[in-house]
PDB file of C-alpha atoms in Angstrom:
ATOM      1  CA  UNK A 884      38.947  49.759  10.514  1.00 65.00           C
ATOM      2  CA  UNK A 885      38.389  50.779  14.098  1.00 85.00           C
ATOM      3  CA  UNK A 886      41.312  49.592  16.240  1.00 88.00           C
ATOM      4  CA  UNK A 887      39.238  49.043  19.365  1.00 91.00           C
ATOM      5  CA  UNK A 888      36.507  47.215  17.436  1.00 93.00           C
ATOM      6  CA  UNK A 889      39.122  44.930  15.838  1.00 93.00           C
ATOM      7  CA  UNK A 890      40.732  44.215  19.232  1.00 93.00           C
ATOM      8  CA  UNK A 891      37.355  43.428  20.793  1.00 95.00           C
ATOM      9  CA  UNK A 892      36.358  41.157  17.915  1.00 94.00           C
ATOM     10  CA  UNK A 893      39.655  39.267  17.814  1.00 95.00           C
ATOM     11  CA  UNK A 894      39.395  38.659  21.568  1.00 94.00           C
ATOM     12  CA  UNK A 895      35.726  37.670  21.710  1.00 95.00           C
ATOM     13  CA  UNK A 896      35.062  35.979  18.346  1.00 95.00           C
ATOM     14  CA  UNK A 897      38.454  35.146  16.791  1.00 94.00           C
ATOM     15  CA  UNK A 898      37.100  32.568  14.330  1.00 92.00           C
ATOM     16  CA  UNK A 899      34.590  35.005  12.880  1.00 94.00           C
ATOM     17  CA  UNK A 900      37.103  37.866  12.848  1.00 94.00           C
ATOM     18  CA  UNK A 901      39.718  35.826  10.963  1.00 94.00           C
ATOM     19  CA  UNK A 902      37.258  35.434   8.082  1.00 91.00           C
ATOM     20  CA  UNK A 903      36.905  39.233   7.965  1.00 91.00           C
ATOM     21  CA  UNK A 904      40.683  39.768   8.205  1.00 91.00           C
ATOM     22  CA  UNK A 905      41.351  37.143   5.541  1.00 89.00           C
ATOM     23  CA  UNK A 906      39.476  39.236   2.956  1.00 87.00           C
ATOM     24  CA  UNK A 907      41.321  42.475   3.757  1.00 85.00           C
ATOM     25  CA  UNK A 908      44.264  43.816   1.746  1.00 80.00           C
ATOM     26  CA  UNK A 909      47.447  42.067   2.933  1.00 63.00           C
ATOM     27  CA  UNK A 910      49.616  45.119   2.209  1.00 69.00           C
ATOM     28  CA  UNK A 911      47.566  47.608   4.191  1.00 70.00           C
ATOM     29  CA  UNK A 912      49.355  49.821   6.675  1.00 81.00           C
ATOM     30  CA  UNK A 913      46.528  49.635   9.219  1.00 87.00           C
ATOM     31  CA  UNK A 914      48.044  46.444  10.669  1.00 92.00           C
ATOM     32  CA  UNK A 915      51.264  48.308  11.449  1.00 92.00           C
ATOM     33  CA  UNK A 916      49.268  51.164  12.986  1.00 92.00           C
ATOM     34  CA  UNK A 917      47.306  48.618  15.048  1.00 94.00           C
ATOM     35  CA  UNK A 918      50.536  47.046  16.288  1.00 94.00           C
ATOM     36  CA  UNK A 919      52.337  50.284  17.113  1.00 94.00           C
ATOM     37  CA  UNK A 920      49.366  51.785  18.944  1.00 95.00           C
ATOM     38  CA  UNK A 921      48.332  48.717  20.915  1.00 95.00           C
ATOM     39  CA  UNK A 922      51.939  47.985  21.933  1.00 95.00           C
ATOM     40  CA  UNK A 923      51.970  51.414  23.585  1.00 96.00           C
ATOM     41  CA  UNK A 924      49.361  50.256  26.104  1.00 95.00           C
ATOM     42  CA  UNK A 925      51.548  47.753  28.025  1.00 95.00           C
ATOM     43  CA  UNK A 926      54.549  50.082  27.664  1.00 95.00           C
ATOM     44  CA  UNK A 927      52.689  52.986  29.286  1.00 96.00           C
ATOM     45  CA  UNK A 928      51.359  50.675  31.998  1.00 94.00           C
ATOM     46  CA  UNK A 929      54.954  49.521  32.633  1.00 92.00           C
ATOM     47  CA  UNK A 930      56.140  53.108  32.931  1.00 93.00           C
ATOM     48  CA  UNK A 931      53.420  53.940  35.450  1.00 92.00           C
ATOM     49  CA  UNK A 932      53.655  50.670  37.371  1.00 91.00           C
ATOM     50  CA  UNK A 933      57.411  50.313  37.653  1.00 86.00           C
ATOM     51  CA  UNK A 934      58.197  54.035  37.645  1.00 85.00           C
ATOM     52  CA  UNK A 935      55.532  55.559  39.881  1.00 84.00           C
ATOM     53  CA  UNK A 936      53.707  52.809  41.760  1.00 81.00           C
ATOM     54  CA  UNK A 937      56.431  50.195  42.285  1.00 74.00           C
ATOM     55  CA  UNK A 938      55.941  47.498  44.889  1.00 70.00           C
ATOM     56  CA  UNK A 939      57.031  46.702  48.421  1.00 66.00           C
ATOM     57  CA  UNK A 940      59.661  44.160  49.333  1.00 66.00           C
ATOM     58  CA  UNK A 941      59.873  43.641  53.108  1.00 67.00           C
ATOM     59  CA  UNK A 942      58.420  47.106  53.659  1.00 66.00           C
ATOM     60  CA  UNK A 943      60.810  48.848  51.240  1.00 66.00           C
ATOM     61  CA  UNK A 944      59.344  50.488  48.131  1.00 67.00           C
ATOM     62  CA  UNK A 945      60.992  49.261  44.947  1.00 66.00           C
ATOM     63  CA  UNK A 946      60.506  51.387  41.846  1.00 66.00           C
ATOM     64  CA  UNK A 947      62.204  54.384  40.255  1.00 77.00           C
ATOM     65  CA  UNK A 948      61.487  56.508  37.237  1.00 82.00           C
ATOM     66  CA  UNK A 949      64.572  55.195  35.403  1.00 82.00           C
ATOM     67  CA  UNK A 950      63.410  51.637  36.086  1.00 81.00           C
ATOM     68  CA  UNK A 951      59.944  52.533  34.769  1.00 85.00           C
ATOM     69  CA  UNK A 952      61.416  54.044  31.597  1.00 89.00           C
ATOM     70  CA  UNK A 953      63.624  50.986  31.036  1.00 85.00           C
ATOM     71  CA  UNK A 954      60.654  48.658  31.560  1.00 86.00           C
ATOM     72  CA  UNK A 955      58.484  50.692  29.180  1.00 91.00           C
ATOM     73  CA  UNK A 956      61.106  50.701  26.419  1.00 89.00           C
ATOM     74  CA  UNK A 957      61.886  47.013  26.905  1.00 86.00           C
ATOM     75  CA  UNK A 958      58.189  46.116  26.857  1.00 89.00           C
ATOM     76  CA  UNK A 959      57.499  48.128  23.707  1.00 93.00           C
ATOM     77  CA  UNK A 960      60.533  46.877  21.799  1.00 89.00           C
ATOM     78  CA  UNK A 961      60.002  43.255  22.809  1.00 87.00           C
ATOM     79  CA  UNK A 962      56.340  43.331  21.771  1.00 90.00           C
ATOM     80  CA  UNK A 963      56.941  45.036  18.413  1.00 93.00           C
ATOM     81  CA  UNK A 964      60.136  43.059  17.780  1.00 89.00           C
ATOM     82  CA  UNK A 965      58.413  39.847  18.831  1.00 89.00           C
ATOM     83  CA  UNK A 966      55.682  40.384  16.245  1.00 92.00           C
ATOM     84  CA  UNK A 967      58.195  40.996  13.456  1.00 92.00           C
ATOM     85  CA  UNK A 968      60.416  38.067  14.391  1.00 90.00           C
ATOM     86  CA  UNK A 969      57.465  35.715  14.839  1.00 91.00           C
ATOM     87  CA  UNK A 970      56.038  36.754  11.465  1.00 93.00           C
ATOM     88  CA  UNK A 971      59.442  36.135   9.892  1.00 93.00           C
ATOM     89  CA  UNK A 972      59.627  32.639  11.440  1.00 91.00           C
ATOM     90  CA  UNK A 973      56.075  31.732  10.380  1.00 94.00           C
ATOM     91  CA  UNK A 974      56.684  32.999   6.855  1.00 94.00           C
ATOM     92  CA  UNK A 975      60.038  31.177   6.647  1.00 93.00           C
ATOM     93  CA  UNK A 976      58.404  27.887   7.689  1.00 93.00           C
ATOM     94  CA  UNK A 977      55.370  28.296   5.398  1.00 93.00           C
ATOM     95  CA  UNK A 978      56.933  26.663   2.346  1.00 92.00           C
ATOM     96  CA  UNK A 979      57.986  23.647   4.420  1.00 92.00           C
ATOM     97  CA  UNK A 980      54.336  23.049   5.362  1.00 93.00           C
ATOM     98  CA  UNK A 981      52.865  23.912   1.957  1.00 91.00           C
ATOM     99  CA  UNK A 982      51.194  27.028   3.356  1.00 93.00           C
ATOM    100  CA  UNK A 983      50.884  30.499   1.868  1.00 88.00           C
ATOM    101  CA  UNK A 984      54.291  32.145   1.988  1.00 89.00           C
ATOM    102  CA  UNK A 985      53.779  35.886   2.443  1.00 90.00           C
ATOM    103  CA  UNK A 986      55.413  38.028   5.084  1.00 93.00           C
ATOM    104  CA  UNK A 987      52.479  40.464   5.000  1.00 92.00           C
ATOM    105  CA  UNK A 988      49.960  37.706   5.718  1.00 93.00           C
ATOM    106  CA  UNK A 989      52.160  36.233   8.478  1.00 93.00           C
ATOM    107  CA  UNK A 990      52.609  39.737   9.942  1.00 94.00           C
ATOM    108  CA  UNK A 991      48.841  40.247  10.011  1.00 94.00           C
ATOM    109  CA  UNK A 992      48.349  36.878  11.676  1.00 94.00           C
ATOM    110  CA  UNK A 993      50.919  37.506  14.389  1.00 94.00           C
ATOM    111  CA  UNK A 994      50.066  41.178  15.018  1.00 94.00           C
ATOM    112  CA  UNK A 995      46.424  40.353  15.686  1.00 95.00           C
ATOM    113  CA  UNK A 996      47.382  37.274  17.723  1.00 95.00           C
ATOM    114  CA  UNK A 997      49.334  39.502  20.103  1.00 94.00           C
ATOM    115  CA  UNK A 998      46.141  41.385  21.033  1.00 96.00           C
ATOM    116  CA  UNK A 999      45.577  39.485  24.314  1.00 95.00           C
ATOM    117  CA  UNK A1000      49.153  40.308  25.390  1.00 93.00           C
ATOM    118  CA  UNK A1001      48.573  43.988  24.654  1.00 94.00           C
ATOM    119  CA  UNK A1002      45.361  43.982  26.682  1.00 95.00           C
ATOM    120  CA  UNK A1003      46.884  41.941  29.520  1.00 94.00           C
ATOM    121  CA  UNK A1004      49.526  44.687  29.725  1.00 93.00           C
ATOM    122  CA  UNK A1005      47.133  46.432  32.142  1.00 93.00           C
ATOM    123  CA  UNK A1006      48.658  44.195  34.840  1.00 93.00           C
ATOM    124  CA  UNK A1007      51.934  46.103  34.457  1.00 92.00           C
ATOM    125  CA  UNK A1008      50.233  48.937  36.340  1.00 91.00           C
ATOM    126  CA  UNK A1009      50.754  46.861  39.466  1.00 88.00           C
ATOM    127  CA  UNK A1010      54.177  45.181  39.164  1.00 85.00           C
ATOM    128  CA  UNK A1011      53.232  42.445  41.620  1.00 83.00           C
ATOM    129  CA  UNK A1012      50.517  41.364  39.132  1.00 87.00           C
ATOM    130  CA  UNK A1013      52.774  41.504  36.060  1.00 86.00           C
ATOM    131  CA  UNK A1014      53.227  37.732  36.278  1.00 88.00           C
ATOM    132  CA  UNK A1015      49.649  37.485  34.935  1.00 90.00           C
ATOM    133  CA  UNK A1016      50.570  39.025  31.557  1.00 89.00           C
ATOM    134  CA  UNK A1017      51.691  35.654  30.089  1.00 87.00           C
ATOM    135  CA  UNK A1018      48.113  34.391  30.538  1.00 90.00           C
ATOM    136  CA  UNK A1019      47.193  36.808  27.766  1.00 89.00           C
ATOM    137  CA  UNK A1020      49.971  35.244  25.730  1.00 88.00           C
ATOM    138  CA  UNK A1021      48.429  31.796  26.155  1.00 91.00           C
ATOM    139  CA  UNK A1022      45.130  33.036  24.769  1.00 94.00           C
ATOM    140  CA  UNK A1023      47.107  34.698  21.986  1.00 93.00           C
ATOM    141  CA  UNK A1024      48.487  31.273  21.056  1.00 92.00           C
ATOM    142  CA  UNK A1025      44.944  30.005  20.690  1.00 94.00           C
ATOM    143  CA  UNK A1026      44.120  32.972  18.449  1.00 95.00           C
ATOM    144  CA  UNK A1027      47.280  32.287  16.413  1.00 95.00           C
ATOM    145  CA  UNK A1028      46.298  28.632  16.060  1.00 95.00           C
ATOM    146  CA  UNK A1029      42.773  29.465  14.887  1.00 95.00           C
ATOM    147  CA  UNK A1030      44.102  32.050  12.433  1.00 94.00           C
ATOM    148  CA  UNK A1031      46.760  29.907  10.766  1.00 95.00           C
ATOM    149  CA  UNK A1032      44.340  27.856   8.709  1.00 93.00           C
ATOM    150  CA  UNK A1033      42.331  30.713   7.128  1.00 93.00           C
ATOM    151  CA  UNK A1034      45.251  33.119   6.795  1.00 94.00           C
ATOM    152  CA  UNK A1035      48.023  30.778   5.635  1.00 94.00           C
ATOM    153  CA  UNK A1036      45.861  28.155   3.892  1.00 93.00           C
ATOM    154  CA  UNK A1037      47.618  25.322   5.682  1.00 93.00           C
ATOM    155  CA  UNK A1038      46.093  21.853   5.234  1.00 93.00           C
ATOM    156  CA  UNK A1039      44.334  20.042   8.083  1.00 92.00           C
ATOM    157  CA  UNK A1040      47.060  17.397   8.158  1.00 94.00           C
ATOM    158  CA  UNK A1041      49.903  19.904   8.579  1.00 94.00           C
ATOM    159  CA  UNK A1042      48.138  22.540  10.692  1.00 94.00           C
ATOM    160  CA  UNK A1043      49.083  21.237  14.156  1.00 95.00           C
ATOM    161  CA  UNK A1044      52.670  20.377  13.181  1.00 94.00           C
ATOM    162  CA  UNK A1045      53.157  23.794  11.572  1.00 94.00           C
ATOM    163  CA  UNK A1046      51.794  25.471  14.689  1.00 95.00           C
ATOM    164  CA  UNK A1047      54.029  23.472  17.061  1.00 94.00           C
ATOM    165  CA  UNK A1048      57.209  23.967  15.009  1.00 93.00           C
ATOM    166  CA  UNK A1049      56.426  27.683  14.661  1.00 91.00           C
ATOM    167  CA  UNK A1050      55.775  27.940  18.383  1.00 90.00           C
ATOM    168  CA  UNK A1051      59.087  26.289  19.289  1.00 91.00           C
ATOM    169  CA  UNK A1052      60.988  28.579  16.921  1.00 85.00           C
ATOM    170  CA  UNK A1053      59.144  31.654  18.219  1.00 82.00           C
ATOM    171  CA  UNK A1054      59.942  30.725  21.834  1.00 83.00           C
ATOM    172  CA  UNK A1055      63.638  30.410  21.022  1.00 84.00           C
ATOM    173  CA  UNK A1056      63.682  33.691  19.062  1.00 78.00           C
ATOM    174  CA  UNK A1057      61.730  35.491  21.806  1.00 76.00           C
ATOM    175  CA  UNK A1058      64.077  34.207  24.509  1.00 81.00           C
ATOM    176  CA  UNK A1059      67.090  35.471  22.573  1.00 81.00           C
ATOM    177  CA  UNK A1060      65.408  38.848  21.943  1.00 76.00           C
ATOM    178  CA  UNK A1061      64.424  39.126  25.613  1.00 74.00           C
ATOM    179  CA  UNK A1062      67.942  38.283  26.771  1.00 80.00           C
ATOM    180  CA  UNK A1063      69.508  40.852  24.444  1.00 80.00           C
ATOM    181  CA  UNK A1064      67.077  43.597  25.481  1.00 72.00           C
ATOM    182  CA  UNK A1065      67.460  42.620  29.131  1.00 73.00           C
ATOM    183  CA  UNK A1066      71.246  42.924  28.980  1.00 78.00           C
ATOM    184  CA  UNK A1067      71.113  46.237  27.108  1.00 74.00           C
ATOM    185  CA  UNK A1068      68.619  47.850  29.442  1.00 66.00           C
ATOM    186  CA  UNK A1069      69.935  46.282  32.652  1.00 65.00           C
ATOM    187  CA  UNK A1070      73.378  47.679  31.821  1.00 59.00           C
ATOM    188  CA  UNK A1071      71.786  51.020  30.998  1.00 54.00           C
ATOM    189  CA  UNK A1072      69.845  51.028  34.304  1.00 51.00           C
ATOM    190  CA  UNK A1073      73.013  50.294  36.280  1.00 51.00           C
ATOM    191  CA  UNK A1074      74.659  53.344  34.708  1.00 49.00           C
ATOM    192  CA  UNK A1075      72.188  55.623  36.511  1.00 48.00           C
TER     193      UNK A1075
END
């Protein structure tokens, strides 16, 4: 599997790509490789944007190398951790919605659904544009929604409810993860 080809296909033709992904080995390590490599993209953009480029506030340049490093680490850990936690939540809820309960399948679903967020990480190069990254996340939700039915074999009647309950749980888990990482790295940044 070519990582860039998979990313392009999941972004442009997610419905078609899910049928290809559905037939792949659920235990393959290429999904983990895909996740770890693509999560580097927004992290590196964060390092460059917040560490080297920065932005101006009332004519004063804001941005230091330590801030860039903290942003890069926080971005990488929150993306990778978010995939794992989201996959755990989706797998945990699967039995309640009579869907396929397999962490590996849920991990595949979530890792590929994060692709738009990884690509939107380019906006971290210019910190003033970093507010646009969540738009990639919205498209990722659409990709997650379209992938739940083929990957988890959820029925038509329970598909929307499963998606909404999963989404609510993922938002709560992500907020907690973000708060924890924010406190850890904000405290670390203040030490410098």
